[in-house]
Short mmCIF file of C-alpha atoms in Angstrom, two decimals:
data_model
loop_
_atom_site.label_atom_id
_atom_site.label_comp_id
_atom_site.label_asym_id
_atom_site.label_seq_id
_atom_site.Cartn_x
_atom_site.Cartn_y
_atom_site.Cartn_z
CA MET A 1 0.00 0.00 0.00
CA SER A 2 1.62 3.26 -1.13
CA MET A 3 1.87 6.37 1.03
CA PHE A 4 0.02 8.26 -1.72
CA VAL A 5 -2.99 5.95 -1.39
CA ILE A 6 -3.01 6.35 2.39
CA ILE A 7 -2.81 10.15 2.19
CA LEU A 8 -5.41 10.39 -0.58
CA SER A 9 -7.83 8.12 1.29
CA SER A 10 -7.37 10.03 4.54
CA VAL A 11 -7.92 13.43 2.94
CA PHE A 12 -10.91 12.11 1.00
CA THR A 13 -12.47 10.74 4.21
CA LEU A 14 -12.17 14.11 5.95
CA VAL A 15 -13.51 16.08 2.99
CA HIS A 16 -16.31 13.57 2.37
CA THR A 17 -17.40 13.73 6.04
CA TYR A 18 -17.35 17.54 6.01
CA VAL A 19 -19.51 17.69 2.85
CA PHE A 20 -22.23 15.46 4.32
CA TRP A 21 -22.09 17.22 7.69
CA ARG A 22 -22.67 20.65 6.11
CA SER A 23 -25.20 19.31 3.61
CA ALA A 24 -27.33 18.03 6.50
CA SER A 25 -27.87 21.66 7.63
CA VAL A 26 -29.33 22.80 4.31
CA PRO A 27 -33.10 23.50 4.76
CA PHE A 28 -34.17 21.58 1.64
CA VAL A 29 -32.13 18.53 2.68
CA LYS A 30 -33.48 18.67 6.24
CA ARG A 31 -37.07 18.77 4.98
CA HIS A 32 -36.89 16.16 2.23
CA VAL A 33 -34.02 13.75 3.01
CA PRO A 34 -34.27 11.61 6.16
CA GLY A 35 -31.11 11.57 8.23
CA LYS A 36 -30.70 7.79 7.88
CA ILE A 37 -30.89 8.04 4.08
CA LEU A 38 -28.30 10.82 4.01
CA ILE A 39 -25.95 8.86 6.25
CA GLY A 40 -26.52 5.69 4.22
CA VAL A 41 -25.70 7.39 0.92
CA GLY A 42 -22.59 8.93 2.48
CA VAL A 43 -21.36 5.59 3.80
CA ILE A 44 -21.99 3.81 0.48
CA LEU A 45 -20.12 6.44 -1.56
CA TRP A 46 -17.26 6.43 0.94
CA MET A 47 -17.02 2.64 0.80
CA ILE A 48 -17.00 2.61 -3.01
CA PHE A 49 -14.04 5.00 -3.09
CA ILE A 50 -12.12 3.18 -0.35
CA LEU A 51 -12.75 -0.25 -1.89
CA ASP A 52 -11.49 1.05 -5.21
CA ARG A 53 -8.29 2.37 -3.61
CA PHE A 54 -7.53 -0.65 -1.45
CA ILE A 55 -9.06 -3.63 -3.24
CA SER A 56 -9.56 -2.93 -6.94
CA SER A 57 -6.66 -4.00 -9.11
CA GLY A 58 -7.67 -1.53 -11.79
CA GLY A 59 -8.26 -4.26 -14.34
CA SER A 60 -10.53 -4.09 -17.33
CA LYS A 61 -13.23 -6.35 -15.86
CA PHE A 62 -16.59 -4.63 -15.50
CA PRO A 63 -16.87 -4.70 -11.66
CA ALA A 64 -13.46 -3.05 -11.28
CA PHE A 65 -14.32 -0.56 -14.02
CA LEU A 66 -17.64 0.37 -12.38
CA LEU A 67 -16.03 0.68 -8.95
CA GLU A 68 -13.36 3.02 -10.23
CA LEU A 69 -15.77 5.00 -12.43
CA ILE A 70 -18.09 5.80 -9.52
CA GLY A 71 -15.35 6.21 -6.92
CA MET A 72 -13.09 8.52 -8.90
CA ASN A 73 -15.88 10.66 -10.34
CA TRP A 74 -17.26 11.06 -6.83
CA LEU A 75 -13.79 12.23 -5.77
CA GLY A 76 -14.04 15.08 -8.29
CA ILE A 77 -17.61 15.95 -7.34
CA VAL A 78 -16.92 15.92 -3.61
CA PHE A 79 -13.94 18.23 -4.19
CA LEU A 80 -16.16 20.83 -5.87
CA LEU A 81 -18.81 20.45 -3.16
CA PHE A 82 -16.12 20.98 -0.51
CA VAL A 83 -14.74 24.10 -2.22
CA PHE A 84 -18.10 25.89 -2.33
CA LEU A 85 -19.33 24.76 1.09
CA ALA A 86 -16.01 25.80 2.64
CA ALA A 87 -16.26 29.18 0.89
CA VAL A 88 -19.67 29.78 2.49
CA ASP A 89 -18.34 28.72 5.90
CA LEU A 90 -15.36 31.05 5.60
CA VAL A 91 -17.54 34.01 4.61
CA THR A 92 -20.09 33.35 7.38
CA VAL A 93 -17.49 32.12 9.91
CA PHE A 94 -19.28 28.76 10.09
CA GLY A 95 -22.64 30.44 10.54
CA PHE A 96 -21.71 32.87 13.31
CA LEU A 97 -22.29 35.66 10.79
CA LEU A 98 -25.65 35.61 9.00
CA PRO A 99 -26.82 32.65 11.13
CA HIS A 100 -30.29 32.62 9.56
CA ARG A 101 -29.04 32.80 5.99
CA ALA A 102 -25.97 30.57 6.20
CA PRO A 103 -27.89 27.26 5.81
CA SER A 104 -29.61 28.55 2.64
CA LEU A 105 -26.26 29.78 1.30
CA ARG A 106 -24.91 26.26 1.79
CA GLY A 107 -27.83 25.03 -0.29
CA TRP A 108 -26.86 27.38 -3.10
CA ALA A 109 -23.28 26.17 -2.74
CA LEU A 110 -24.50 22.61 -3.38
CA VAL A 111 -26.43 23.77 -6.45
CA VAL A 112 -23.47 25.65 -7.96
CA ALA A 113 -21.05 22.80 -7.24
CA GLY A 114 -23.50 20.32 -8.75
CA MET A 115 -23.86 22.38 -11.94
CA LEU A 116 -20.09 22.74 -12.27
CA SER A 117 -19.70 18.98 -11.74
CA VAL A 118 -22.00 18.33 -14.71
CA ILE A 119 -19.99 20.76 -16.86
CA ALA A 120 -16.71 19.16 -15.74
CA LEU A 121 -17.98 15.66 -16.55
CA PHE A 122 -19.11 16.80 -20.01
CA GLN A 123 -15.73 18.44 -20.59
CA GLY A 124 -13.87 15.38 -19.31
CA TYR A 125 -15.60 13.07 -21.80
CA ARG A 126 -15.00 15.34 -24.79
CA THR A 127 -12.58 14.36 -27.54
CA PRO A 128 -9.18 16.00 -26.87
CA VAL A 129 -8.67 19.14 -28.93
CA ILE A 130 -5.70 19.60 -31.27
CA GLN A 131 -3.70 22.49 -29.83
CA ARG A 132 -1.54 24.05 -32.55
CA TYR A 133 1.82 25.77 -32.08
CA ASP A 134 4.47 27.11 -34.44
CA VAL A 135 7.98 26.99 -33.01
CA THR A 136 11.18 28.38 -34.49
CA LEU A 137 13.89 25.97 -33.38
CA PRO A 138 17.43 27.41 -33.40
CA GLY A 139 19.80 25.40 -35.59
CA LEU A 140 17.07 23.34 -37.27
CA PRO A 141 18.33 22.10 -40.67
CA ALA A 142 16.50 23.67 -43.60
CA GLU A 143 15.31 20.27 -44.84
CA LEU A 144 13.39 19.79 -41.57
CA ASP A 145 11.58 23.12 -41.80
CA GLY A 146 7.83 22.53 -41.59
CA LYS A 147 8.05 19.11 -39.94
CA VAL A 148 5.06 18.36 -37.69
CA ILE A 149 5.18 16.90 -34.19
CA LEU A 150 2.19 15.34 -32.43
CA ALA A 151 2.69 15.10 -28.66
CA LEU A 152 0.49 13.29 -26.15
CA SER A 153 0.90 13.25 -22.39
CA ASP A 154 -0.92 11.99 -19.31
CA MET A 155 -3.23 9.51 -21.01
CA HIS A 156 -3.31 7.33 -17.87
CA LEU A 157 -4.38 4.27 -19.82
CA GLY A 158 -6.01 1.65 -17.63
CA SER A 159 -9.49 0.69 -16.53
CA LEU A 160 -11.22 4.03 -17.21
CA LEU A 161 -9.37 4.98 -20.40
CA GLY A 162 -9.02 1.70 -22.22
CA GLU A 163 -8.65 0.09 -25.63
CA GLY A 164 -11.56 1.88 -27.33
CA TRP A 165 -10.52 5.32 -26.10
CA LEU A 166 -6.90 4.71 -27.14
CA ALA A 167 -7.93 3.48 -30.61
CA ALA A 168 -9.81 6.76 -31.14
CA ARG A 169 -6.71 8.74 -30.12
CA VAL A 170 -4.52 6.73 -32.51
CA GLU A 171 -6.91 7.55 -35.36
CA GLN A 172 -6.96 11.20 -34.30
CA VAL A 173 -3.17 11.33 -34.44
CA ARG A 174 -3.03 9.55 -37.81
CA ASN A 175 -5.37 12.13 -39.33
CA GLN A 176 -2.81 14.84 -38.54
CA LYS A 177 -0.10 13.04 -40.57
CA PRO A 178 2.75 13.82 -38.15
CA ASP A 179 6.44 13.46 -38.96
CA LEU A 180 7.26 12.79 -35.29
CA ILE A 181 5.21 11.51 -32.36
CA PHE A 182 6.12 12.10 -28.71
CA LEU A 183 4.64 10.35 -25.67
CA ILE A 184 5.49 12.61 -22.74
CA GLY A 185 4.90 10.32 -19.77
CA ASP A 186 2.04 8.96 -17.64
CA ILE A 187 0.95 6.89 -20.61
CA PHE A 188 0.08 3.73 -18.66
CA GLU A 189 -1.25 3.31 -15.14
CA GLY A 190 0.40 -0.10 -14.85
CA TYR A 191 -2.70 -2.29 -14.81
CA GLU A 192 -1.41 -5.63 -16.05
CA GLU A 193 -4.85 -7.06 -16.86
CA SER A 194 -5.32 -4.55 -19.69
CA GLU A 195 -1.71 -4.59 -20.85
CA ALA A 196 -1.90 -6.74 -24.00
CA ALA A 197 -4.80 -4.91 -25.66
CA LEU A 198 -3.44 -1.45 -24.88
CA VAL A 199 0.06 -2.26 -26.12
CA ARG A 200 -1.37 -3.77 -29.31
CA VAL A 201 -3.33 -0.60 -30.09
CA MET A 202 -0.44 1.66 -29.11
CA ARG A 203 1.83 -0.06 -31.65
CA GLU A 204 -0.39 1.26 -34.43
CA LEU A 205 1.16 4.70 -33.94
CA THR A 206 3.70 5.40 -36.69
CA ALA A 207 5.59 8.42 -38.00
CA PRO A 208 8.45 8.85 -40.52
CA LEU A 209 10.88 10.14 -37.87
CA GLY A 210 9.67 7.73 -35.20
CA VAL A 211 7.61 7.54 -32.04
CA TRP A 212 9.63 8.55 -28.99
CA SER A 213 8.70 8.49 -25.32
CA VAL A 214 9.79 9.41 -21.80
CA SER A 215 8.60 8.12 -18.45
CA GLY A 216 6.19 9.89 -16.12
CA ASN A 217 5.68 9.42 -12.40
CA HIS A 218 2.84 6.94 -12.95
CA GLU A 219 5.11 4.71 -15.01
CA PHE A 220 6.89 3.85 -11.76
CA PHE A 221 3.73 2.93 -9.82
CA ARG A 222 2.93 -0.73 -9.09
CA ASN A 223 6.58 -1.83 -9.29
CA ALA A 224 7.18 0.13 -12.51
CA ALA A 225 4.50 -1.85 -14.38
CA GLY A 226 3.74 1.18 -16.54
CA LEU A 227 7.38 1.46 -17.60
CA LYS A 228 7.38 -2.22 -18.56
CA GLN A 229 4.32 -1.60 -20.72
CA MET A 230 6.05 1.29 -22.45
CA GLU A 231 9.01 -0.97 -23.20
CA LYS A 232 6.70 -3.57 -24.73
CA THR A 233 5.39 -1.07 -27.28
CA GLY A 234 8.82 -1.16 -28.91
CA PHE A 235 9.05 2.64 -29.06
CA PRO A 236 12.42 4.07 -27.98
CA ILE A 237 12.35 5.46 -24.42
CA LEU A 238 14.69 8.39 -23.81
CA ARG A 239 15.92 7.61 -20.31
CA ASN A 240 18.45 10.32 -19.47
CA ARG A 241 19.98 10.23 -22.95
CA TRP A 242 19.96 11.96 -26.34
CA VAL A 243 19.86 10.68 -29.91
CA GLU A 244 20.56 12.33 -33.24
CA VAL A 245 17.44 11.60 -35.28
CA ARG A 246 18.82 13.38 -38.35
CA PRO A 247 22.10 15.24 -38.86
CA GLY A 248 21.77 18.46 -36.89
CA PHE A 249 18.59 17.40 -35.07
CA ILE A 250 18.74 16.05 -31.51
CA LEU A 251 16.04 14.51 -29.32
CA ALA A 252 16.73 14.17 -25.59
CA GLY A 253 14.70 12.88 -22.68
CA VAL A 254 14.93 12.50 -18.92
CA ASP A 255 13.18 10.21 -16.48
CA ASP A 256 10.39 11.89 -14.56
CA LEU A 257 11.93 14.60 -12.37
CA THR A 258 9.18 14.37 -9.75
CA THR A 259 10.05 10.71 -9.18
CA ILE A 260 13.76 11.54 -9.06
CA ALA A 261 13.15 14.34 -6.56
CA ARG A 262 11.27 11.97 -4.25
CA LYS A 263 14.19 9.53 -4.33
CA ASN A 264 17.16 11.84 -3.88
CA GLY A 265 15.93 15.43 -3.84
CA ASN A 266 18.25 16.61 -6.63
CA THR A 267 17.09 16.90 -10.23
CA SER A 268 19.22 19.56 -11.93
CA HIS A 269 22.19 17.36 -12.75
CA TYR A 270 19.96 14.86 -14.58
CA VAL A 271 19.11 17.50 -17.19
CA SER A 272 22.65 18.82 -17.52
CA LYS A 273 24.14 15.32 -17.65
CA THR A 274 21.59 14.19 -20.25
CA LEU A 275 22.40 17.13 -22.53
CA ALA A 276 26.16 16.97 -21.94
CA GLU A 277 28.46 16.24 -24.87
CA LYS A 278 25.70 16.53 -27.43
CA PRO A 279 26.54 18.29 -30.72
CA SER A 280 25.67 21.95 -31.07
CA SER A 281 22.48 21.15 -32.95
CA ALA A 282 18.76 21.86 -32.85
CA THR A 283 17.60 20.11 -29.67
CA ILE A 284 14.22 19.13 -28.26
CA LEU A 285 14.06 17.97 -24.63
CA LEU A 286 11.23 15.79 -23.35
CA SER A 287 10.66 15.99 -19.60
CA HIS A 288 7.37 14.83 -18.10
CA THR A 289 7.72 17.23 -15.15
CA PRO A 290 8.13 20.92 -16.15
CA TRP A 291 11.16 21.63 -13.96
CA GLU A 292 14.77 22.69 -14.60
CA MET A 293 13.84 24.83 -17.59
CA GLU A 294 16.72 27.28 -17.08
CA MET A 295 19.18 24.38 -16.88
CA ALA A 296 17.80 22.92 -20.11
CA ALA A 297 18.10 26.27 -21.90
CA TYR A 298 21.66 26.75 -20.61
CA ALA A 299 22.58 23.25 -21.81
CA GLY A 300 21.44 24.04 -25.35
CA ALA A 301 17.83 22.87 -25.69
CA GLY A 302 15.73 25.04 -27.99
CA LEU A 303 12.36 23.44 -27.19
CA MET A 304 11.20 21.63 -24.05
CA LEU A 305 7.98 19.64 -23.95
CA SER A 306 6.37 18.59 -20.66
CA GLY A 307 3.08 17.49 -19.10
CA HIS A 308 2.24 16.27 -15.58
CA THR A 309 0.28 19.29 -14.32
CA HIS A 310 -3.05 18.55 -16.13
CA HIS A 311 -3.38 22.38 -15.91
CA GLY A 312 -4.99 21.61 -12.55
CA GLN A 313 -7.68 19.51 -14.33
CA ILE A 314 -10.49 20.66 -11.99
CA TRP A 315 -10.69 24.35 -11.08
CA PRO A 316 -9.63 25.74 -8.64
CA PHE A 317 -7.12 22.94 -7.90
CA GLY A 318 -4.72 24.50 -10.41
CA TYR A 319 -3.82 27.24 -7.92
CA LEU A 320 -2.35 24.60 -5.60
CA VAL A 321 -0.62 22.76 -8.45
CA GLN A 322 1.03 25.99 -9.57
CA LEU A 323 2.80 26.33 -6.22
CA ALA A 324 4.94 23.30 -7.16
CA TYR A 325 4.83 23.68 -10.95
CA PRO A 326 4.86 27.38 -11.94
CA LEU A 327 4.54 26.54 -15.65
CA LEU A 328 1.02 25.16 -15.40
CA GLY A 329 0.06 24.77 -19.05
CA GLY A 330 0.54 26.32 -22.47
CA ARG A 331 3.50 28.08 -24.05
CA TYR A 332 6.31 29.91 -22.24
CA GLU A 333 9.67 31.43 -23.14
CA VAL A 334 12.48 30.66 -20.68
CA SER A 335 15.97 32.07 -21.28
CA GLY A 336 15.49 31.96 -25.04
CA MET A 337 14.03 28.43 -25.02
CA THR A 338 10.41 27.64 -25.85
CA VAL A 339 8.60 25.52 -23.25
CA ILE A 340 5.22 23.95 -23.97
CA VAL A 341 3.37 22.18 -21.14
CA CYS A 342 0.62 19.85 -22.31
CA ARG A 343 -2.42 19.90 -20.05
CA GLY A 344 -2.97 16.19 -20.72
CA THR A 345 -4.54 14.03 -23.40
CA GLY A 346 -6.48 11.96 -20.85
CA THR A 347 -7.44 12.40 -17.23
CA TRP A 348 -6.22 11.02 -13.94
CA GLY A 349 -8.90 9.88 -11.53
CA PRO A 350 -12.19 11.69 -12.25
CA ARG A 351 -13.24 11.84 -15.90
CA MET A 352 -13.68 15.55 -15.28
CA ARG A 353 -12.10 18.78 -16.52
CA LEU A 354 -12.98 22.31 -15.50
CA TRP A 355 -12.51 24.53 -17.51
CA ARG A 356 -9.99 23.44 -20.14
CA PRO A 357 -10.45 20.34 -22.32
CA ALA A 358 -7.87 17.61 -22.84
CA GLU A 359 -5.44 18.24 -25.68
CA ILE A 360 -2.98 16.79 -28.17
CA LEU A 361 -0.13 19.12 -29.11
CA ARG A 362 0.52 19.78 -32.82
CA ILE A 363 3.81 21.60 -33.21
CA THR A 364 5.13 22.78 -36.57
CA LEU A 365 8.89 23.34 -36.52
CA HIS A 366 10.50 26.21 -38.39
CA ALA A 367 14.14 26.92 -39.18
CA GLN A 368 15.54 30.35 -38.45
#
């Protein structure tokens, strides 16, 4: 049992309990929902989430799928309920101010959170958009001018996003006719039961200059099962190394910096060591975690592609994410280097996104 699961389950239990405690004070709920029913619903939803975290193997079988679908979507919904109920409690100082109106305000908080949950679920199930960028890459050979990259990150393939969803993404990528395809980490969740089908579909990705990948933090979950799945696709994994794809054109990649930081606390030398001794050529760096941008620029990278943040996935969670990952999503310029952070092609946990949809990056390279 990982420490992450323990922490997530503990925080969820506290937030879940708070939501039902405050909901019980709402006039409409008090009038129309018997206390035993409210408690029963709360216990059932709590048990579904906990069973999913501690028992479900995440396989593709229907019971495991249903358990995770309900449990993880409830996680997203309960987060939004908590945010708006807590906002009312902060404004009214838990009902000490406006004591007669506070319960009704909590009712409106439930309504707003419920409406936003519906919007987030709709957004989470939408087809990822193609986000287009034009990037001038210093040193790019003239014959590579106009080459197109398709980049996908954070698909989190497993029980919720399975074979059918992946097949649709493969077709979506094919329609763009890319010259290069990048998989920027958190591709697999490491669920062995769904491994064969997912790997088989993934192998249908092709591009003239290859399909290249780097690891994300989720690749190292479940005894690195996700990394093993990536290896079985047959696509080259850039693990703290660089390759010259064409004369004058370098691709480099590092293992997930978040995972490295948890192990030894130091990440900067991984980027500098990876880019050391490379030719003075046009260089693209793939790093799942958007850290060490200045180091990458200093070491000669002209473009850095990352993911990991999901752009917060569910507002307003992004404000917390940005404390650890200042480059939350989109395009940035850092010390003369272009950085693009993908907000994710799939979703982790809840099939929810508020307000930004999932995306696939389409980057057209230009020579100076």
